[in-house]
């Protein structure tokens, strides 16, 4: 379980995220949705202890993120931020290998190498593993970063818009893979998604943010309603019962 209690981040006198109270249940996928600037990345990076809070407490699997040693937290939780991915002269395999750092401290064992290969295979990067990051397309690079996070092999996984730049095939593959990790391995996955239909289809819970506050939290069945969605996203949205479940139409 991830708990946030009265978590607040004040950027300027008129922009503040929170105070937020939230419980993200263990296991399954929780999707964070909401308009640009709602505070999704701010919340996720505070949970992932990449950004400090001005007030409040966050715990992840019982560990208080503000006073648990990074080394211990890194075995419990991994995070992929939305931006600031480092693009250096690293190959895909070397990058994914960084995901093992909390376990190996840089000396990769046979088991580490196996997990690196698994993560590379899961994201369909086998043919690209010796390529340098600056020789990849945006979507291929995005997959390499997700592979790095998965190789870290943590119970809690936080991903900020991992479907950015991905084509339909790879978006669907990634969501199916994350779903499997949640169901079969009991991972707790918190993912910021831009496309409400991906959230509706794959998430177990949807957490909607707007103006730095949580305005809705529930199952996809509960959130995928025309009034709820239209109000979250400030645009008229219809919901139709499609061949594969509820579908938001806003075009
Ligand atoms: P989201 O991920 O939902 O699009 P963010 O968490 O990135 O939203 O941003 C939430 C709000 O905080 C936005 O209004 C944004 O402009 C503001 N913000 C983000 N980072 C900073 C910063 N470093 N300084 C000032 N304001 C910021
Ligand atoms: Mg964001």
PDB file of N, CA, C and O in Angstrom, residues 136-190:
ATOM      1  N   UNK A 136      18.538   5.695 -31.276  1.00  0.00           N
ATOM      2  CA  UNK A 136      17.204   5.079 -31.252  1.00  0.00           C
ATOM      3  C   UNK A 136      16.124   6.117 -31.553  1.00  0.00           C
ATOM      4  O   UNK A 136      16.335   7.315 -31.374  1.00  0.00           O
ATOM      5  N   UNK A 137      14.964   5.632 -31.953  1.00  0.00           N
ATOM      6  CA  UNK A 137      13.804   6.524 -32.074  1.00  0.00           C
ATOM      7  C   UNK A 137      13.288   6.833 -30.666  1.00  0.00           C
ATOM      8  O   UNK A 137      13.634   6.136 -29.707  1.00  0.00           O
ATOM      9  N   UNK A 138      12.458   7.863 -30.562  1.00  0.00           N
ATOM     10  CA  UNK A 138      11.924   8.240 -29.252  1.00  0.00           C
ATOM     11  C   UNK A 138      11.190   7.090 -28.578  1.00  0.00           C
ATOM     12  O   UNK A 138      11.342   6.861 -27.377  1.00  0.00           O
ATOM     13  N   UNK A 139      10.419   6.352 -29.344  1.00  0.00           N
ATOM     14  CA  UNK A 139       9.649   5.247 -28.783  1.00  0.00           C
ATOM     15  C   UNK A 139      10.535   4.088 -28.347  1.00  0.00           C
ATOM     16  O   UNK A 139      10.301   3.462 -27.316  1.00  0.00           O
ATOM     17  N   UNK A 140      11.579   3.827 -29.135  1.00  0.00           N
ATOM     18  CA  UNK A 140      12.508   2.753 -28.756  1.00  0.00           C
ATOM     19  C   UNK A 140      13.240   3.125 -27.473  1.00  0.00           C
ATOM     20  O   UNK A 140      13.432   2.296 -26.581  1.00  0.00           O
ATOM     21  N   UNK A 141      13.605   4.396 -27.378  1.00  0.00           N
ATOM     22  CA  UNK A 141      14.328   4.845 -26.185  1.00  0.00           C
ATOM     23  C   UNK A 141      13.407   4.759 -24.962  1.00  0.00           C
ATOM     24  O   UNK A 141      13.810   4.335 -23.884  1.00  0.00           O
ATOM     25  N   UNK A 142      12.157   5.149 -25.158  1.00  0.00           N
ATOM     26  CA  UNK A 142      11.180   5.084 -24.074  1.00  0.00           C
ATOM     27  C   UNK A 142      11.085   3.647 -23.557  1.00  0.00           C
ATOM     28  O   UNK A 142      11.050   3.396 -22.353  1.00  0.00           O
ATOM     29  N   UNK A 143      11.043   2.688 -24.471  1.00  0.00           N
ATOM     30  CA  UNK A 143      10.962   1.282 -24.062  1.00  0.00           C
ATOM     31  C   UNK A 143      12.210   0.860 -23.299  1.00  0.00           C
ATOM     32  O   UNK A 143      12.157   0.076 -22.349  1.00  0.00           O
ATOM     33  N   UNK A 144      13.361   1.392 -23.712  1.00  0.00           N
ATOM     34  CA  UNK A 144      14.609   1.038 -23.017  1.00  0.00           C
ATOM     35  C   UNK A 144      14.565   1.531 -21.565  1.00  0.00           C
ATOM     36  O   UNK A 144      14.973   0.815 -20.644  1.00  0.00           O
ATOM     37  N   UNK A 145      14.028   2.743 -21.346  1.00  0.00           N
ATOM     38  CA  UNK A 145      13.930   3.251 -19.974  1.00  0.00           C
ATOM     39  C   UNK A 145      12.958   2.429 -19.141  1.00  0.00           C
ATOM     40  O   UNK A 145      13.201   2.163 -17.964  1.00  0.00           O
ATOM     41  N   UNK A 146      11.853   2.019 -19.759  1.00  0.00           N
ATOM     42  CA  UNK A 146      10.905   1.182 -19.013  1.00  0.00           C
ATOM     43  C   UNK A 146      11.562  -0.156 -18.670  1.00  0.00           C
ATOM     44  O   UNK A 146      11.409  -0.678 -17.564  1.00  0.00           O
ATOM     45  N   UNK A 147      12.342  -0.695 -19.611  1.00  0.00           N
ATOM     46  CA  UNK A 147      13.049  -1.959 -19.336  1.00  0.00           C
ATOM     47  C   UNK A 147      13.997  -1.793 -18.153  1.00  0.00           C
ATOM     48  O   UNK A 147      14.103  -2.668 -17.290  1.00  0.00           O
ATOM     49  N   UNK A 148      14.656  -0.642 -18.076  1.00  0.00           N
ATOM     50  CA  UNK A 148      15.572  -0.391 -16.955  1.00  0.00           C
ATOM     51  C   UNK A 148      14.799  -0.422 -15.634  1.00  0.00           C
ATOM     52  O   UNK A 148      15.242  -1.039 -14.653  1.00  0.00           O
ATOM     53  N   UNK A 149      13.647   0.220 -15.618  1.00  0.00           N
ATOM     54  CA  UNK A 149      12.846   0.272 -14.392  1.00  0.00           C
ATOM     55  C   UNK A 149      12.346  -1.127 -14.018  1.00  0.00           C
ATOM     56  O   UNK A 149      12.382  -1.524 -12.848  1.00  0.00           O
ATOM     57  N   UNK A 150      11.917  -1.903 -15.021  1.00  0.00           N
ATOM     58  CA  UNK A 150      11.428  -3.253 -14.719  1.00  0.00           C
ATOM     59  C   UNK A 150      12.552  -4.161 -14.239  1.00  0.00           C
ATOM     60  O   UNK A 150      12.351  -5.029 -13.394  1.00  0.00           O
ATOM     61  N   UNK A 151      13.756  -3.937 -14.771  1.00  0.00           N
ATOM     62  CA  UNK A 151      14.901  -4.763 -14.351  1.00  0.00           C
ATOM     63  C   UNK A 151      15.236  -4.537 -12.879  1.00  0.00           C
ATOM     64  O   UNK A 151      15.829  -5.393 -12.229  1.00  0.00           O
ATOM     65  N   UNK A 152      14.821  -3.412 -12.360  1.00  0.00           N
ATOM     66  CA  UNK A 152      15.076  -3.127 -10.939  1.00  0.00           C
ATOM     67  C   UNK A 152      14.280  -4.071 -10.040  1.00  0.00           C
ATOM     68  O   UNK A 152      14.638  -4.289  -8.890  1.00  0.00           O
ATOM     69  N   UNK A 153      13.204  -4.637 -10.620  1.00  0.00           N
ATOM     70  CA  UNK A 153      12.511  -5.747  -9.977  1.00  0.00           C
ATOM     71  C   UNK A 153      11.995  -5.405  -8.586  1.00  0.00           C
ATOM     72  O   UNK A 153      12.289  -6.081  -7.612  1.00  0.00           O
ATOM     73  N   UNK A 154      11.208  -4.328  -8.530  1.00  0.00           N
ATOM     74  CA  UNK A 154      10.702  -3.865  -7.243  1.00  0.00           C
ATOM     75  C   UNK A 154       9.203  -4.161  -7.122  1.00  0.00           C
ATOM     76  O   UNK A 154       8.505  -4.302  -8.118  1.00  0.00           O
ATOM     77  N   UNK A 155       8.761  -4.222  -5.875  1.00  0.00           N
ATOM     78  CA  UNK A 155       7.356  -4.491  -5.598  1.00  0.00           C
ATOM     79  C   UNK A 155       6.478  -3.321  -6.067  1.00  0.00           C
ATOM     80  O   UNK A 155       5.353  -3.512  -6.516  1.00  0.00           O
ATOM     81  N   UNK A 156       6.996  -2.110  -5.950  1.00  0.00           N
ATOM     82  CA  UNK A 156       6.257  -0.910  -6.358  1.00  0.00           C
ATOM     83  C   UNK A 156       6.942  -0.290  -7.575  1.00  0.00           C
ATOM     84  O   UNK A 156       8.159  -0.111  -7.576  1.00  0.00           O
ATOM     85  N   UNK A 157       6.138  -0.001  -8.596  1.00  0.00           N
ATOM     86  CA  UNK A 157       6.684   0.569  -9.829  1.00  0.00           C
ATOM     87  C   UNK A 157       5.873   1.826 -10.173  1.00  0.00           C
ATOM     88  O   UNK A 157       4.649   1.773 -10.283  1.00  0.00           O
ATOM     89  N   UNK A 158       6.570   2.938 -10.315  1.00  0.00           N
ATOM     90  CA  UNK A 158       5.907   4.204 -10.661  1.00  0.00           C
ATOM     91  C   UNK A 158       6.364   4.629 -12.054  1.00  0.00           C
ATOM     92  O   UNK A 158       7.567   4.711 -12.310  1.00  0.00           O
ATOM     93  N   UNK A 159       5.406   4.907 -12.931  1.00  0.00           N
ATOM     94  CA  UNK A 159       5.758   5.246 -14.309  1.00  0.00           C
ATOM     95  C   UNK A 159       5.004   6.492 -14.747  1.00  0.00           C
ATOM     96  O   UNK A 159       3.769   6.535 -14.694  1.00  0.00           O
ATOM     97  N   UNK A 160       5.731   7.501 -15.171  1.00  0.00           N
ATOM     98  CA  UNK A 160       5.087   8.745 -15.597  1.00  0.00           C
ATOM     99  C   UNK A 160       5.003   8.797 -17.121  1.00  0.00           C
ATOM    100  O   UNK A 160       6.000   8.980 -17.805  1.00  0.00           O
ATOM    101  N   UNK A 161       3.812   8.622 -17.626  1.00  0.00           N
ATOM    102  CA  UNK A 161       3.523   8.620 -19.061  1.00  0.00           C
ATOM    103  C   UNK A 161       4.480   7.741 -19.879  1.00  0.00           C
ATOM    104  O   UNK A 161       5.108   8.204 -20.829  1.00  0.00           O
ATOM    105  N   UNK A 162       4.548   6.460 -19.524  1.00  0.00           N
ATOM    106  CA  UNK A 162       5.468   5.573 -20.250  1.00  0.00           C
ATOM    107  C   UNK A 162       5.012   5.285 -21.681  1.00  0.00           C
ATOM    108  O   UNK A 162       5.798   4.774 -22.469  1.00  0.00           O
ATOM    109  N   UNK A 163       3.764   5.621 -21.991  1.00  0.00           N
ATOM    110  CA  UNK A 163       3.293   5.351 -23.358  1.00  0.00           C
ATOM    111  C   UNK A 163       3.644   6.490 -24.321  1.00  0.00           C
ATOM    112  O   UNK A 163       3.387   6.373 -25.526  1.00  0.00           O
ATOM    113  N   UNK A 164       4.244   7.557 -23.783  1.00  0.00           N
ATOM    114  CA  UNK A 164       4.673   8.654 -24.661  1.00  0.00           C
ATOM    115  C   UNK A 164       5.533   8.126 -25.789  1.00  0.00           C
ATOM    116  O   UNK A 164       6.446   7.343 -25.559  1.00  0.00           O
ATOM    117  N   UNK A 165       5.260   8.572 -26.979  1.00  0.00           N
ATOM    118  CA  UNK A 165       6.069   8.196 -28.147  1.00  0.00           C
ATOM    119  C   UNK A 165       5.858   6.775 -28.638  1.00  0.00           C
ATOM    120  O   UNK A 165       6.508   6.360 -29.584  1.00  0.00           O
ATOM    121  N   UNK A 166       5.027   6.003 -27.951  1.00  0.00           N
ATOM    122  CA  UNK A 166       4.894   4.610 -28.386  1.00  0.00           C
ATOM    123  C   UNK A 166       3.791   4.454 -29.425  1.00  0.00           C
ATOM    124  O   UNK A 166       2.743   5.102 -29.340  1.00  0.00           O
ATOM    125  N   UNK A 167       4.019   3.563 -30.376  1.00  0.00           N
ATOM    126  CA  UNK A 167       2.970   3.261 -31.352  1.00  0.00           C
ATOM    127  C   UNK A 167       1.914   2.362 -30.694  1.00  0.00           C
ATOM    128  O   UNK A 167       2.065   1.936 -29.542  1.00  0.00           O
ATOM    129  N   UNK A 168       0.836   2.081 -31.414  1.00  0.00           N
ATOM    130  CA  UNK A 168      -0.267   1.322 -30.827  1.00  0.00           C
ATOM    131  C   UNK A 168       0.167  -0.059 -30.358  1.00  0.00           C
ATOM    132  O   UNK A 168      -0.166  -0.502 -29.260  1.00  0.00           O
ATOM    133  N   UNK A 169       0.933  -0.724 -31.207  1.00  0.00           N
ATOM    134  CA  UNK A 169       1.376  -2.076 -30.849  1.00  0.00           C
ATOM    135  C   UNK A 169       2.168  -2.059 -29.539  1.00  0.00           C
ATOM    136  O   UNK A 169       1.899  -2.845 -28.624  1.00  0.00           O
ATOM    137  N   UNK A 170       3.120  -1.141 -29.442  1.00  0.00           N
ATOM    138  CA  UNK A 170       3.968  -1.149 -28.257  1.00  0.00           C
ATOM    139  C   UNK A 170       3.237  -0.615 -27.022  1.00  0.00           C
ATOM    140  O   UNK A 170       3.528  -1.046 -25.911  1.00  0.00           O
ATOM    141  N   UNK A 171       2.284   0.283 -27.222  1.00  0.00           N
ATOM    142  CA  UNK A 171       1.485   0.752 -26.080  1.00  0.00           C
ATOM    143  C   UNK A 171       0.691  -0.415 -25.494  1.00  0.00           C
ATOM    144  O   UNK A 171       0.678  -0.633 -24.283  1.00  0.00           O
ATOM    145  N   UNK A 172       0.041  -1.168 -26.375  1.00  0.00           N
ATOM    146  CA  UNK A 172      -0.775  -2.294 -25.920  1.00  0.00           C
ATOM    147  C   UNK A 172       0.110  -3.362 -25.277  1.00  0.00           C
ATOM    148  O   UNK A 172      -0.192  -3.884 -24.206  1.00  0.00           O
ATOM    149  N   UNK A 173       1.235  -3.644 -25.929  1.00  0.00           N
ATOM    150  CA  UNK A 173       2.153  -4.651 -25.358  1.00  0.00           C
ATOM    151  C   UNK A 173       2.631  -4.241 -23.978  1.00  0.00           C
ATOM    152  O   UNK A 173       2.694  -5.053 -23.060  1.00  0.00           O
ATOM    153  N   UNK A 174       2.962  -2.962 -23.834  1.00  0.00           N
ATOM    154  CA  UNK A 174       3.474  -2.526 -22.540  1.00  0.00           C
ATOM    155  C   UNK A 174       2.394  -2.646 -21.467  1.00  0.00           C
ATOM    156  O   UNK A 174       2.646  -3.143 -20.372  1.00  0.00           O
ATOM    157  N   UNK A 175       1.181  -2.233 -21.778  1.00  0.00           N
ATOM    158  CA  UNK A 175       0.108  -2.322 -20.794  1.00  0.00           C
ATOM    159  C   UNK A 175      -0.194  -3.780 -20.441  1.00  0.00           C
ATOM    160  O   UNK A 175      -0.443  -4.109 -19.289  1.00  0.00           O
ATOM    161  N   UNK A 176      -0.160  -4.647 -21.446  1.00  0.00           N
ATOM    162  CA  UNK A 176      -0.413  -6.072 -21.154  1.00  0.00           C
ATOM    163  C   UNK A 176       0.681  -6.635 -20.265  1.00  0.00           C
ATOM    164  O   UNK A 176       0.430  -7.420 -19.352  1.00  0.00           O
ATOM    165  N   UNK A 177       1.898  -6.204 -20.537  1.00  0.00           N
ATOM    166  CA  UNK A 177       3.010  -6.686 -19.726  1.00  0.00           C
ATOM    167  C   UNK A 177       2.892  -6.190 -18.286  1.00  0.00           C
ATOM    168  O   UNK A 177       3.079  -6.952 -17.328  1.00  0.00           O
ATOM    169  N   UNK A 178       2.539  -4.923 -18.134  1.00  0.00           N
ATOM    170  CA  UNK A 178       2.388  -4.366 -16.783  1.00  0.00           C
ATOM    171  C   UNK A 178       1.244  -5.059 -16.046  1.00  0.00           C
ATOM    172  O   UNK A 178       1.329  -5.357 -14.859  1.00  0.00           O
ATOM    173  N   UNK A 179       0.177  -5.333 -16.784  1.00  0.00           N
ATOM    174  CA  UNK A 179      -0.962  -6.023 -16.178  1.00  0.00           C
ATOM    175  C   UNK A 179      -0.528  -7.407 -15.663  1.00  0.00           C
ATOM    176  O   UNK A 179      -0.895  -7.831 -14.577  1.00  0.00           O
ATOM    177  N   UNK A 180       0.272  -8.073 -16.478  1.00  0.00           N
ATOM    178  CA  UNK A 180       0.746  -9.395 -16.072  1.00  0.00           C
ATOM    179  C   UNK A 180       1.634  -9.299 -14.834  1.00  0.00           C
ATOM    180  O   UNK A 180       1.545 -10.114 -13.910  1.00  0.00           O
ATOM    181  N   UNK A 181       2.488  -8.280 -14.821  1.00  0.00           N
ATOM    182  CA  UNK A 181       3.369  -8.105 -13.655  1.00  0.00           C
ATOM    183  C   UNK A 181       2.525  -7.866 -12.399  1.00  0.00           C
ATOM    184  O   UNK A 181       2.860  -8.345 -11.315  1.00  0.00           O
ATOM    185  N   UNK A 182       1.416  -7.142 -12.563  1.00  0.00           N
ATOM    186  CA  UNK A 182       0.547  -6.864 -11.419  1.00  0.00           C
ATOM    187  C   UNK A 182      -0.183  -8.131 -10.976  1.00  0.00           C
ATOM    188  O   UNK A 182      -0.219  -8.464  -9.792  1.00  0.00           O
ATOM    189  N   UNK A 183      -0.725  -8.859 -11.936  1.00  0.00           N
ATOM    190  CA  UNK A 183      -1.548 -10.020 -11.599  1.00  0.00           C
ATOM    191  C   UNK A 183      -0.681 -11.199 -11.140  1.00  0.00           C
ATOM    192  O   UNK A 183      -0.936 -11.820 -10.113  1.00  0.00           O
ATOM    193  N   UNK A 184       0.362 -11.497 -11.925  1.00  0.00           N
ATOM    194  CA  UNK A 184       1.139 -12.714 -11.636  1.00  0.00           C
ATOM    195  C   UNK A 184       2.211 -12.508 -10.576  1.00  0.00           C
ATOM    196  O   UNK A 184       2.518 -13.415  -9.817  1.00  0.00           O
ATOM    197  N   UNK A 185       2.791 -11.323 -10.543  1.00  0.00           N
ATOM    198  CA  UNK A 185       3.872 -11.097  -9.590  1.00  0.00           C
ATOM    199  C   UNK A 185       3.435 -10.239  -8.406  1.00  0.00           C
ATOM    200  O   UNK A 185       4.223  -9.956  -7.509  1.00  0.00           O
ATOM    201  N   UNK A 186       2.162  -9.811  -8.439  1.00  0.00           N
ATOM    202  CA  UNK A 186       1.650  -9.019  -7.315  1.00  0.00           C
ATOM    203  C   UNK A 186       2.255  -7.638  -7.208  1.00  0.00           C
ATOM    204  O   UNK A 186       2.239  -7.016  -6.138  1.00  0.00           O
ATOM    205  N   UNK A 187       2.804  -7.123  -8.315  1.00  0.00           N
ATOM    206  CA  UNK A 187       3.383  -5.774  -8.279  1.00  0.00           C
ATOM    207  C   UNK A 187       2.285  -4.732  -8.101  1.00  0.00           C
ATOM    208  O   UNK A 187       1.160  -4.926  -8.560  1.00  0.00           O
ATOM    209  N   UNK A 188       2.651  -3.630  -7.467  1.00  0.00           N
ATOM    210  CA  UNK A 188       1.757  -2.480  -7.382  1.00  0.00           C
ATOM    211  C   UNK A 188       2.286  -1.438  -8.351  1.00  0.00           C
ATOM    212  O   UNK A 188       3.408  -0.958  -8.196  1.00  0.00           O
ATOM    213  N   UNK A 189       1.486  -1.128  -9.348  1.00  0.00           N
ATOM    214  CA  UNK A 189       1.956  -0.238 -10.407  1.00  0.00           C
ATOM    215  C   UNK A 189       1.130   1.036 -10.402  1.00  0.00           C
ATOM    216  O   UNK A 189      -0.100   0.991 -10.431  1.00  0.00           O
ATOM    217  N   UNK A 190       1.813   2.157 -10.332  1.00  0.00           N
ATOM    218  CA  UNK A 190       1.143   3.456 -10.412  1.00  0.00           C
ATOM    219  C   UNK A 190       1.636   4.121 -11.682  1.00  0.00           C
ATOM    220  O   UNK A 190       2.842   4.280 -11.882  1.00  0.00           O
TER     221      UNK A 190
END
